[in-house]
Amino acid sequence: MSEPKERKGFRAALAHKDFRLLLASLTTSGIGDWFYNIALVVYILEETSSPGWVAAAGIGRLAPYILLGSLGGVVADRFDRRKVMVTADVARAALMLALAGVVASGAPVAFAIGIAFLSTAAGTPFFPAVAAVTPSVVDEKSLAAANALITTVDSLAIALGPALGGLLLTVTASPVVAFIVNATTFGISALLLGRVSLPRVKEEERPEVVPLHHQLAEGVRAITSSTSIMLLIALLLLATFACGLEIVLYPLVSKNLLGTGAEGVGFLFAALGVGGVAAAGLANRAVAYPRPALILTAGSLMSATPFAFLPLTTSPAAAYVLVAIQGGGLILIDVLATTLMQRAVRESVMARVFGILDSIEVLATVLGAAIAPLLIESFGLKVSLLVAGGILVALTLLCVPKLFVIDRGTDRRRLELEPKVQLMSRLGIFEGMPRQSLEALAASASEEAVSGGDVLIREGDDADDFFVIRSGAMEVLSSGEAGAKQTKVRDLGAGDYAGEIGLIERIPRTATVRATLDSLVFRIGGREFVDAVSRVPSVSSALSGGIAGRLARTHPSYRPNLREKGTEVES
C-alpha cells in the first residue's frame, strides 16, 4: 500500500491497471478517429471543391451528438458501462468498413456523410461512459491527473492522427485505407475495454426505470442547480464553438494562405495536438490552483489566438505555433472544467450530465461550422478569421466577471467550512482524504442539536445518514445478535462518529445512539458519505477496519461485506 501512496501526478493515475487499459483504448481509437476525420474532409473537399459541402460533412458527423447525446448519457447511466463502450466500438468498426466500401465504389458523397452520421450516433454513449467511469478506476487524488492524461491522449491523437493521416493520403491518394485503419483501431479498443474491471451493480441496485424525459430532467437539474457548473459549461462551449469554426476555416487556411494544399490541414490539427501535449503537465497542476478563474480565462483567450494572427502570416511554421498555443489553452479548459464537474456531480447522474454536455458542445461546434461559410462568403477568409477571433475574445470577457465572483465565493465558502473540515480531518476514517472531498462533505453537513436523552440512531431502523459529534456526549446501546435487552457498548464524545455501518453494509442500524448530554452533531447524507469514502482507498481501508472492530463487539458472527475501492457502493 505504501508504494502507490508515494506516486505523484501521472504516475499515480497510471498505477491503476484498469485506467491504463482505458487510456490505451482511447489512444488507439483516438488516433484512428483523426485518420478518419482528415480523410473525410479531404475526400469531400476534393470531390466537391465546396466549403458548403465540407460544412455539411462536419455537421452530419456531429449532429447525432445534438440529437442523441443526452440519450447516450442515459444509456451509459442505465446499463453496464463497460458493455456500452465495447458495443459502441464494435458498431463503429463495422460502419467504418461500410464507409470504406461506399467511397471505393464511387457513390455520391451524401452516402458517406450518412454513414458518418450513423457512426457518430453509435458512439454517443461512449464518452459519457468514459467520463462517468474515470472516477471509479482511479482514486480521488489521481482524478485530475487521469483527466489530464485522457485530454493529453486526445491531444496526442490530434498530433499524430492528422499528420499520419495526411502522410497516408499523400502516399495512397485514397481515403479508403484511412477508413479501414480506423475500423481496425475500434476493434483493438473494444478488446482493451473488454479487460477493464468496473464496479458491478446488482440488478436490484440499478436505478428504477423511469420515463426518459424524467431521467434527462434529472441530469438537467444537476447542471442548472449550480452556477459554477453552468459557467464551466459555458467556457467549454466557447472552446467547441472555436473547433466548429476551424473545421471549415483551417482547410482553407492550409490551401489558400499557407500554400500547403488541402492535405496540409492535417499538420495544422497536428500542431493543435502538440500544444495540448505540451500543456498537459501544467493542466494537471492547475486543478490544485486556488484561483481557477485566472486559468480558465487564460485558456479561453489562448483558444482565440490563431484566429487573430493567422491572417497576418503565410508561414506554415508560424501557423503551427499559433495553433499549438490554441491546443494548450484547450487542454487547460478541458482538464480543469472536467475535473471540477466530476467532483461536483453525483456519480449516479454523471453520465447524463456529460451526455447533455456532449449534446450542447456539439451544438456549439455545429454552430461554428455553420457560421464559418457565411463569414467567408461575406468577408473573405482573412477577415472571417479576425471576426471569429473577436467573437471568442468578446464572449470570454463576458464570462470573466462571473468567474471571479465564483472565485471570491469559493474563498468565503472555504472560510465558512473550515471548522467542519478541521473536525472531519481529525477523524481516523477520513485520514488521507483530499481537501476537496472534505470540503464537499462539510458543505453537505447540517448542524443539529440533540437534547440529553434523545435518540439519534435507533437500532433496527433503516440507515440513512452519517453523524459526526461536534460537542456533548452520547452512548451506544445494542441488543446484539440474540436480540436481548440493550446493553451499553461504548461512549461517544466530541470528534467521534456514528452511522457508518448501516450505510456501508446496507443493513438496518445495528445499535442505538442516545445523547447523555445536550449535544451538537453534523448530519451528512448517506449518499454523499458513501460516494466520498468509496473514492479514496486509504479512507475505505480505515473505514473497513473500524466496521469490523465495532461489529465484533455486537454481532461477532456477522461477516462484513467490506467494499474496497472499485466496488459499487450506494446508500
Coordinates of C-alpha atoms in Angstrom, one line a residue:
M1 CA 0.0 0.0 0.0
S2 CA 2.9 2.4 0.7
E3 CA 4.3 2.3 -2.8
P4 CA 1.2 3.7 -4.6
K5 CA 0.8 6.4 -2.0
E6 CA 4.3 7.8 -2.9
R7 CA 3.4 8.1 -6.5
K8 CA 2.6 11.6 -7.7
G9 CA 0.8 13.1 -10.7
F10 CA 0.6 11.0 -13.8
R11 CA 2.4 8.0 -12.2
A12 CA -0.3 7.8 -9.6
A13 CA -3.0 7.6 -12.1
L14 CA -1.1 5.1 -14.3
A15 CA -0.6 2.8 -11.3
H16 CA -4.2 1.7 -11.8
K17 CA -4.4 -1.2 -14.3
D18 CA -8.0 -0.5 -15.3
F19 CA -7.2 3.1 -16.1
R20 CA -4.2 2.1 -18.2
L21 CA -6.4 -0.2 -20.2
L22 CA -9.0 2.6 -20.6
L23 CA -6.3 5.1 -21.6
A24 CA -4.8 2.6 -24.2
S25 CA -8.3 2.2 -25.7
L26 CA -8.8 5.9 -26.0
T27 CA -5.3 6.3 -27.5
T28 CA -5.8 3.6 -30.1
S29 CA -9.3 4.7 -31.3
G30 CA -8.4 8.4 -31.0
I31 CA -5.6 8.2 -33.5
G32 CA -7.8 6.2 -35.8
D33 CA -10.6 8.8 -35.5
W34 CA -8.3 11.5 -36.8
F35 CA -7.2 9.4 -39.7
Y36 CA -11.0 9.2 -40.5
N37 CA -11.7 12.9 -39.8
I38 CA -8.9 14.2 -42.1
A39 CA -9.7 11.6 -44.8
L40 CA -13.4 12.6 -44.7
V41 CA -12.7 16.3 -45.0
V42 CA -10.1 15.8 -47.8
Y43 CA -12.4 13.4 -49.6
I44 CA -15.4 15.8 -49.5
L45 CA -13.3 18.9 -50.5
E46 CA -11.6 17.1 -53.4
E47 CA -15.0 15.6 -54.7
T48 CA -16.9 18.9 -54.4
S49 CA -14.4 21.8 -54.0
S50 CA -17.2 23.4 -51.8
P51 CA -16.8 24.9 -48.3
G52 CA -20.6 24.3 -48.0
W53 CA -20.2 20.5 -48.5
V54 CA -17.3 20.5 -46.1
A55 CA -19.5 22.2 -43.5
A56 CA -22.3 19.7 -44.3
A57 CA -19.9 16.8 -43.7
G58 CA -18.9 18.3 -40.4
I59 CA -22.5 18.9 -39.4
G60 CA -23.6 15.5 -40.5
R61 CA -20.8 13.9 -38.5
L62 CA -21.6 15.9 -35.4
A63 CA -25.4 16.2 -35.5
P64 CA -26.1 12.9 -33.7
Y65 CA -24.5 14.4 -30.6
I66 CA -27.1 17.1 -30.6
L67 CA -30.0 14.8 -31.3
L68 CA -28.9 11.7 -29.3
G69 CA -26.1 12.9 -27.0
S70 CA -28.4 13.2 -23.9
L71 CA -29.9 9.8 -24.7
G72 CA -26.4 8.4 -24.8
G73 CA -25.8 9.7 -21.3
V74 CA -29.0 8.0 -20.1
V75 CA -27.8 4.7 -21.8
A76 CA -24.4 5.0 -20.1
D77 CA -26.1 5.5 -16.7
R78 CA -28.6 2.8 -17.1
F79 CA -26.5 -0.2 -18.5
D80 CA -23.2 -1.7 -17.7
R81 CA -20.8 1.0 -18.8
R82 CA -18.1 -1.4 -20.0
K83 CA -20.5 -3.2 -22.2
V84 CA -21.8 0.1 -23.5
M85 CA -18.3 1.2 -24.6
V86 CA -17.4 -2.1 -26.2
T87 CA -20.7 -2.2 -28.1
A88 CA -20.1 1.3 -29.4
D89 CA -16.7 0.4 -30.6
V90 CA -17.8 -2.7 -32.4
A91 CA -20.7 -0.9 -34.1
R92 CA -18.3 2.0 -35.2
A93 CA -15.8 -0.5 -36.6
A94 CA -18.5 -2.1 -38.8
L95 CA -19.6 1.4 -40.0
M96 CA -16.1 2.4 -40.9
L97 CA -15.8 -0.7 -43.1
A98 CA -19.1 0.3 -44.7
L99 CA -17.8 3.8 -45.3
A100 CA -14.6 2.4 -47.0
G101 CA -16.9 0.4 -49.3
V102 CA -19.0 3.4 -50.2
V103 CA -16.0 5.6 -51.1
A104 CA -14.3 2.8 -53.0
S105 CA -17.4 2.3 -55.1
G106 CA -17.6 6.0 -56.1
A107 CA -21.0 6.5 -54.6
P108 CA -22.3 10.1 -54.1
V109 CA -20.7 12.0 -51.2
A110 CA -24.1 12.2 -49.5
F111 CA -23.8 8.4 -48.7
A112 CA -20.5 9.0 -47.0
I113 CA -22.0 11.8 -44.9
G114 CA -24.9 9.5 -44.0
I115 CA -22.6 6.7 -42.7
A116 CA -20.6 9.3 -40.8
F117 CA -23.9 10.3 -39.1
L118 CA -24.6 6.7 -38.1
S119 CA -21.1 6.2 -36.8
T120 CA -21.4 9.2 -34.5
A121 CA -24.8 8.0 -33.4
A122 CA -23.4 4.6 -32.4
G123 CA -20.7 6.4 -30.3
T124 CA -22.9 8.8 -28.4
P125 CA -22.9 6.7 -25.1
F126 CA -19.2 6.2 -25.3
F127 CA -17.7 9.4 -23.9
P128 CA -20.3 10.0 -21.2
A129 CA -19.5 6.5 -20.1
V130 CA -15.7 7.3 -20.1
A131 CA -16.3 10.5 -18.0
A132 CA -18.5 8.5 -15.5
V133 CA -16.2 5.6 -15.1
T134 CA -12.9 7.5 -14.7
P135 CA -13.5 8.4 -11.0
S136 CA -14.2 4.6 -10.5
V137 CA -10.8 3.4 -11.9
V138 CA -8.6 5.9 -10.1
D139 CA -8.6 7.3 -6.6
E140 CA -9.6 10.8 -5.8
K141 CA -6.0 12.2 -5.6
S142 CA -5.3 10.9 -9.1
L143 CA -8.5 12.1 -10.7
A144 CA -7.1 15.4 -12.0
A145 CA -4.0 13.5 -13.4
A146 CA -6.3 10.9 -15.0
N147 CA -8.3 13.7 -16.7
A148 CA -5.1 15.4 -17.8
L149 CA -3.8 12.1 -19.3
I150 CA -7.1 11.5 -21.1
T151 CA -7.0 15.0 -22.6
T152 CA -3.3 14.5 -23.4
V153 CA -4.3 11.4 -25.3
D154 CA -6.8 13.4 -27.2
S155 CA -4.1 15.9 -28.0
L156 CA -1.7 13.2 -28.9
A157 CA -4.3 11.7 -31.2
I158 CA -4.7 15.1 -32.8
A159 CA -1.0 15.5 -33.1
L160 CA -0.3 12.0 -34.6
G161 CA -3.6 11.2 -36.3
P162 CA -3.8 14.1 -38.8
A163 CA -0.1 14.0 -39.5
L164 CA -0.1 10.3 -40.2
G165 CA -3.4 10.6 -42.0
G166 CA -2.1 13.3 -44.2
L167 CA 1.0 11.2 -44.9
L168 CA -1.2 8.2 -45.7
L169 CA -3.3 10.2 -48.0
T170 CA -0.2 11.6 -49.8
V171 CA 1.2 8.0 -50.2
T172 CA -2.1 6.2 -51.2
A173 CA -4.0 9.1 -52.7
S174 CA -7.2 7.4 -51.3
P175 CA -9.1 7.8 -48.1
V176 CA -10.3 4.2 -48.2
V177 CA -7.2 3.0 -46.4
A178 CA -7.7 5.6 -43.6
F179 CA -11.3 4.4 -43.0
I180 CA -10.1 0.8 -42.8
V181 CA -7.4 1.8 -40.3
N182 CA -10.0 3.5 -38.2
A183 CA -12.1 0.4 -38.2
T184 CA -9.1 -1.6 -37.0
T185 CA -8.4 0.8 -34.1
F186 CA -12.1 0.5 -33.0
G187 CA -11.6 -3.3 -32.9
I188 CA -8.5 -3.0 -30.8
S189 CA -10.1 -0.5 -28.5
A190 CA -13.0 -3.0 -27.9
L191 CA -10.6 -5.7 -27.0
L192 CA -8.8 -3.5 -24.5
L193 CA -12.1 -2.3 -22.9
G194 CA -13.2 -5.9 -22.5
R195 CA -10.4 -6.4 -20.0
V196 CA -11.4 -3.4 -17.8
S197 CA -12.9 -4.3 -14.4
L198 CA -15.6 -1.8 -13.4
P199 CA -17.8 -1.6 -10.4
R200 CA -20.5 -4.3 -10.5
V201 CA -24.1 -3.1 -9.9
K202 CA -26.6 -5.8 -9.0
E203 CA -29.8 -5.7 -10.9
E204 CA -31.8 -4.8 -7.8
E205 CA -29.4 -1.9 -7.1
R206 CA -29.8 -0.3 -10.5
P207 CA -31.8 2.9 -10.8
E208 CA -35.6 2.3 -11.1
V209 CA -36.6 2.5 -14.7
V210 CA -38.4 5.9 -15.2
P211 CA -39.6 7.7 -18.3
L212 CA -36.8 9.0 -20.4
H213 CA -37.8 12.7 -20.0
H214 CA -37.6 12.3 -16.2
Q215 CA -34.1 10.9 -16.4
L216 CA -33.0 13.7 -18.7
A217 CA -34.6 16.2 -16.4
E218 CA -32.6 14.9 -13.5
G219 CA -29.4 15.5 -15.5
V220 CA -30.5 19.0 -16.4
R221 CA -31.3 19.8 -12.8
A222 CA -27.8 18.6 -11.8
I223 CA -26.4 21.3 -14.2
T224 CA -28.8 24.2 -13.6
S225 CA -28.7 23.9 -9.8
S226 CA -25.1 25.1 -9.8
T227 CA -23.9 28.4 -11.2
S228 CA -20.3 27.1 -11.2
I229 CA -21.2 24.1 -13.3
M230 CA -23.1 26.3 -15.8
L231 CA -20.2 28.7 -16.1
L232 CA -17.7 25.8 -16.6
I233 CA -20.0 24.5 -19.4
A234 CA -20.2 28.0 -20.9
L235 CA -16.4 28.0 -21.3
L236 CA -16.4 24.5 -22.8
L237 CA -19.0 25.7 -25.3
L238 CA -16.8 28.6 -26.3
A239 CA -13.9 26.1 -26.9
T240 CA -16.1 23.8 -29.0
F241 CA -17.5 26.8 -30.9
A242 CA -13.9 27.6 -31.9
C243 CA -13.5 23.9 -33.0
G244 CA -16.5 24.2 -35.3
L245 CA -15.1 27.3 -36.9
E246 CA -11.8 25.6 -37.6
I247 CA -13.4 22.6 -39.2
V248 CA -14.2 24.8 -42.1
L249 CA -11.6 27.6 -41.9
Y250 CA -8.4 25.5 -41.4
P251 CA -8.6 23.5 -44.6
L252 CA -9.0 26.9 -46.5
V253 CA -6.1 28.4 -44.4
S254 CA -3.9 25.5 -45.4
K255 CA -4.9 25.6 -49.1
N256 CA -5.2 29.4 -49.7
L257 CA -3.0 31.1 -47.1
L258 CA -0.2 28.7 -46.3
G259 CA 0.1 27.0 -49.7
T260 CA 0.3 23.5 -48.2
G261 CA -2.8 22.2 -50.1
A262 CA -5.9 20.7 -48.6
E263 CA -3.9 17.8 -47.3
G264 CA -1.8 20.2 -45.2
V265 CA -4.8 20.7 -42.8
G266 CA -3.6 17.6 -41.1
F267 CA -0.5 19.3 -40.0
L268 CA -2.5 22.2 -38.6
F269 CA -4.5 19.8 -36.5
A270 CA -1.3 18.0 -35.5
A271 CA 0.1 21.3 -34.2
L272 CA -3.1 21.7 -32.1
G273 CA -2.4 18.3 -30.6
V274 CA 1.2 19.1 -29.9
G275 CA 0.2 22.2 -28.0
G276 CA -2.2 20.1 -25.9
V277 CA 0.5 17.5 -25.1
A278 CA 3.0 20.3 -24.2
A279 CA 0.5 21.8 -21.7
A280 CA -0.7 18.6 -20.1
G281 CA 1.6 18.8 -17.1
L282 CA 0.5 22.4 -16.5
A283 CA -3.1 21.4 -16.8
N284 CA -2.7 18.7 -14.2
R285 CA -1.2 21.1 -11.7
A286 CA -3.7 23.8 -12.5
V287 CA -6.5 21.8 -10.9
A288 CA -4.9 22.4 -7.4
Y289 CA -4.6 26.1 -8.0
P290 CA -7.0 28.0 -5.6
R291 CA -7.9 30.6 -8.3
P292 CA -9.4 28.6 -11.3
A293 CA -10.9 31.8 -12.8
L294 CA -7.5 33.1 -14.0
I295 CA -6.5 29.8 -15.6
L296 CA -9.9 29.3 -17.3
T297 CA -9.7 32.9 -18.7
A298 CA -6.2 32.4 -19.9
G299 CA -7.1 29.1 -21.6
S300 CA -10.1 30.6 -23.3
L301 CA -8.1 33.6 -24.6
M302 CA -5.4 31.2 -25.8
S303 CA -8.0 29.3 -27.9
A304 CA -8.7 32.5 -29.9
T305 CA -5.0 33.1 -30.7
P306 CA -4.8 31.5 -34.2
F307 CA -7.9 33.3 -35.4
A308 CA -6.5 36.7 -34.5
F309 CA -3.0 36.1 -36.0
L310 CA -3.3 33.6 -38.9
P311 CA -4.4 36.4 -41.3
L312 CA -1.0 38.1 -40.7
T313 CA 1.2 35.2 -41.8
T314 CA 1.8 32.9 -44.8
S315 CA 4.4 30.9 -43.0
P316 CA 3.4 27.3 -42.2
A317 CA 5.8 27.2 -39.2
A318 CA 4.3 30.4 -37.7
A319 CA 0.8 29.0 -38.2
Y320 CA 1.7 25.8 -36.4
V321 CA 3.0 27.7 -33.4
L322 CA -0.2 29.8 -33.3
V323 CA -2.4 26.7 -33.4
A324 CA -0.2 24.9 -30.8
I325 CA -1.0 27.8 -28.4
Q326 CA -4.6 27.2 -29.0
G327 CA -4.1 23.5 -28.2
G328 CA -2.5 24.4 -24.9
G329 CA -5.5 26.7 -24.0
L330 CA -8.0 24.0 -24.9
I331 CA -6.4 21.4 -22.6
L332 CA -6.3 23.8 -19.7
I333 CA -10.1 24.5 -20.1
D334 CA -10.9 20.8 -20.6
V335 CA -9.0 19.3 -17.7
L336 CA -9.9 21.9 -15.2
A337 CA -13.6 22.1 -16.1
T338 CA -14.0 18.3 -16.4
T339 CA -12.3 17.6 -13.0
L340 CA -14.3 20.3 -11.2
M341 CA -17.5 18.9 -12.7
Q342 CA -16.7 15.3 -11.8
R343 CA -16.1 16.3 -8.2
A344 CA -19.3 18.3 -8.0
V345 CA -21.8 15.9 -9.8
R346 CA -23.3 12.8 -8.2
E347 CA -22.0 9.6 -9.7
S348 CA -25.5 8.3 -10.4
V349 CA -26.3 11.1 -12.8
M350 CA -22.7 11.8 -14.0
A351 CA -23.1 10.1 -17.4
R352 CA -26.3 12.0 -18.0
V353 CA -24.6 15.3 -17.2
F354 CA -21.8 14.6 -19.6
G355 CA -24.2 13.3 -22.2
I356 CA -26.1 16.6 -22.1
L357 CA -22.7 18.4 -22.2
D358 CA -21.8 16.4 -25.3
S359 CA -25.1 17.5 -27.0
I360 CA -24.7 21.2 -26.3
E361 CA -20.9 21.1 -27.0
V362 CA -21.5 19.6 -30.4
L363 CA -24.4 22.1 -31.0
A364 CA -21.8 24.8 -30.4
T365 CA -19.4 23.0 -32.8
V366 CA -22.1 22.8 -35.5
L367 CA -23.0 26.4 -35.0
G368 CA -19.4 27.3 -35.6
A369 CA -19.2 25.1 -38.7
A370 CA -22.5 26.7 -40.0
I371 CA -21.4 30.2 -39.4
A372 CA -17.9 29.9 -41.0
P373 CA -19.1 29.6 -44.6
L374 CA -21.4 32.6 -44.1
L375 CA -18.4 34.6 -42.8
I376 CA -16.3 33.6 -45.7
E377 CA -18.9 34.5 -48.2
S378 CA -19.5 37.9 -46.6
F379 CA -16.0 38.9 -45.7
G380 CA -13.4 36.6 -47.3
L381 CA -11.1 34.2 -45.4
K382 CA -8.8 36.7 -43.7
V383 CA -11.5 39.0 -42.3
S384 CA -13.5 35.9 -41.3
L385 CA -10.6 34.7 -39.1
L386 CA -10.4 38.1 -37.4
V387 CA -14.2 38.2 -36.8
A388 CA -14.1 34.7 -35.4
G389 CA -11.3 35.6 -33.0
G390 CA -13.1 38.8 -32.0
I391 CA -16.2 36.8 -31.2
L392 CA -14.3 34.4 -29.0
V393 CA -12.5 37.1 -27.1
A394 CA -15.7 39.1 -26.5
L395 CA -17.6 36.1 -25.2
T396 CA -14.7 35.1 -22.9
L397 CA -14.5 38.6 -21.4
L398 CA -18.3 38.5 -20.8
C399 CA -17.6 35.4 -18.6
V400 CA -14.7 36.9 -16.6
P401 CA -16.7 38.9 -14.0
K402 CA -18.8 35.8 -13.1
L403 CA -15.6 33.7 -12.9
F404 CA -14.0 36.0 -10.4
V405 CA -17.3 36.3 -8.4
I406 CA -17.2 32.5 -8.1
D407 CA -13.5 32.7 -7.0
R408 CA -14.4 35.1 -4.3
G409 CA -17.4 33.0 -3.3
T410 CA -15.1 29.9 -3.1
D411 CA -12.8 31.8 -0.7
R412 CA -15.8 32.7 1.5
R413 CA -17.1 29.1 1.3
R414 CA -13.7 27.8 2.5
L415 CA -13.6 30.1 5.5
E416 CA -17.2 29.1 6.4
L417 CA -16.4 25.4 6.1
E418 CA -13.1 25.4 7.9
P419 CA -14.4 24.4 11.3
K420 CA -16.2 21.4 9.8
V421 CA -13.2 20.5 7.6
Q422 CA -10.9 20.6 10.6
L423 CA -13.1 18.4 12.7
M424 CA -13.5 15.8 9.9
S425 CA -9.8 15.8 9.0
R426 CA -9.1 14.7 12.5
L427 CA -11.3 11.6 12.2
G428 CA -9.4 8.5 11.6
I429 CA -11.7 7.2 8.9
F430 CA -11.0 10.4 6.8
E431 CA -7.2 10.2 7.0
G432 CA -5.8 10.7 3.5
M433 CA -9.0 12.3 2.1
P434 CA -8.1 15.2 -0.2
R435 CA -9.1 18.7 0.8
Q436 CA -11.7 19.0 -2.0
S437 CA -13.5 15.8 -0.8
L438 CA -13.5 17.0 2.8
E439 CA -15.0 20.4 1.7
A440 CA -17.7 18.6 -0.3
L441 CA -18.6 16.6 2.8
A442 CA -18.5 19.6 5.0
A443 CA -20.8 21.5 2.6
S444 CA -23.4 18.7 2.7
A445 CA -23.3 18.6 6.6
S446 CA -26.0 20.2 8.5
E447 CA -25.6 21.1 12.2
E448 CA -28.3 19.8 14.6
A449 CA -28.9 20.0 18.3
V450 CA -29.7 16.8 20.2
S451 CA -31.1 17.1 23.7
G452 CA -29.9 14.9 26.5
G453 CA -31.9 11.6 26.5
D454 CA -33.0 11.9 22.8
V455 CA -32.2 9.1 20.4
L456 CA -30.0 10.0 17.4
I457 CA -29.9 6.5 15.8
R458 CA -32.4 3.7 16.7
E459 CA -31.4 0.0 16.4
G460 CA -33.3 -1.7 13.6
D461 CA -34.1 1.4 11.6
D462 CA -33.1 1.9 8.0
A463 CA -29.7 3.5 7.6
D464 CA -30.0 7.0 6.2
D465 CA -27.3 9.4 7.4
F466 CA -23.8 9.6 8.9
F467 CA -23.1 11.7 12.1
V468 CA -20.1 13.4 13.5
I469 CA -20.3 14.6 17.1
R470 CA -19.2 18.2 17.5
S471 CA -19.8 18.6 21.2
G472 CA -21.6 16.8 24.1
A473 CA -21.7 13.1 24.9
M474 CA -23.6 10.0 23.7
E475 CA -23.8 6.3 24.5
V476 CA -24.1 3.3 22.1
L477 CA -26.6 0.6 23.1
S478 CA -27.1 -2.7 21.3
S479 CA -29.2 -5.8 21.7
G480 CA -26.6 -7.8 19.9
E481 CA -27.2 -10.8 17.6
A482 CA -29.5 -12.6 20.1
G483 CA -31.9 -9.6 20.3
A484 CA -31.5 -9.5 24.1
K485 CA -32.1 -6.4 26.3
Q486 CA -30.0 -3.5 25.1
T487 CA -26.6 -3.0 26.9
K488 CA -24.1 -0.2 26.7
V489 CA -21.3 -0.9 24.3
R490 CA -19.3 2.4 24.4
D491 CA -19.4 6.1 25.0
L492 CA -19.0 8.7 22.3
G493 CA -17.8 12.3 22.6
A494 CA -16.7 15.3 20.6
G495 CA -14.8 14.1 17.5
D496 CA -16.4 10.6 17.4
Y497 CA -18.8 9.4 14.6
A498 CA -21.7 7.0 14.2
G499 CA -23.9 5.6 11.5
E500 CA -21.4 4.2 9.0
I501 CA -22.1 0.5 9.4
G502 CA -25.6 0.5 8.1
L503 CA -24.7 2.8 5.2
I504 CA -21.7 0.7 4.0
E505 CA -23.1 -2.7 4.7
R506 CA -26.6 -1.8 3.5
I507 CA -28.2 -3.3 6.6
P508 CA -30.5 -1.9 9.3
R509 CA -28.9 0.0 12.2
T510 CA -27.0 -2.4 14.5
A511 CA -27.1 -0.2 17.6
T512 CA -28.9 2.7 19.2
V513 CA -27.1 6.0 19.8
R514 CA -28.6 8.2 22.5
A515 CA -27.4 11.6 23.8
T516 CA -26.5 11.6 27.5
L517 CA -25.8 15.3 27.5
D518 CA -27.1 18.1 25.3
S519 CA -25.0 17.7 22.1
L520 CA -24.3 19.2 18.7
V521 CA -23.8 16.9 15.7
F522 CA -23.1 17.2 12.0
R523 CA -25.5 15.2 9.8
I524 CA -24.2 14.1 6.4
G525 CA -26.4 12.5 3.8
G526 CA -25.7 8.8 3.3
R527 CA -25.2 9.0 -0.4
E528 CA -22.7 11.9 -0.1
F529 CA -20.8 10.0 2.6
V530 CA -20.6 6.7 0.7
D531 CA -19.6 8.4 -2.6
A532 CA -16.8 10.3 -0.8
V533 CA -15.3 7.4 1.1
S534 CA -15.5 4.9 -1.7
R535 CA -13.3 7.1 -3.9
V536 CA -10.3 7.1 -1.6
P537 CA -8.6 3.7 -0.9
S538 CA -6.9 4.8 2.3
V539 CA -10.3 6.0 3.6
S540 CA -12.0 2.8 2.6
S541 CA -9.4 0.7 4.4
A542 CA -9.6 2.7 7.6
L543 CA -13.4 2.6 7.5
S544 CA -13.4 -1.2 6.9
G545 CA -11.2 -1.8 9.9
G546 CA -13.4 0.3 12.1
I547 CA -16.6 -1.5 10.9
A548 CA -15.0 -4.9 11.6
G549 CA -14.0 -3.8 15.1
R550 CA -17.4 -2.4 16.0
L551 CA -19.3 -5.4 14.6
A552 CA -17.1 -7.8 16.6
R553 CA -18.5 -6.3 19.8
T554 CA -22.2 -6.6 18.9
H555 CA -22.5 -9.1 16.1
P556 CA -19.4 -11.3 16.2
S557 CA -20.7 -13.9 13.7
Y558 CA -21.6 -11.3 11.1
R559 CA -19.1 -11.2 8.3
P560 CA -18.9 -7.6 6.9
N561 CA -19.3 -7.2 3.2
L562 CA -16.4 -4.7 3.2
R563 CA -16.2 -2.8 -0.1
E564 CA -12.8 -1.8 -1.4
K565 CA -12.1 0.8 -4.0
G566 CA -13.5 -0.2 -7.3
T567 CA -16.7 -1.8 -5.9
E568 CA -20.0 0.0 -6.3
V569 CA -21.3 1.4 -3.1
E570 CA -24.7 3.0 -2.6
S571 CA -26.5 4.4 0.4

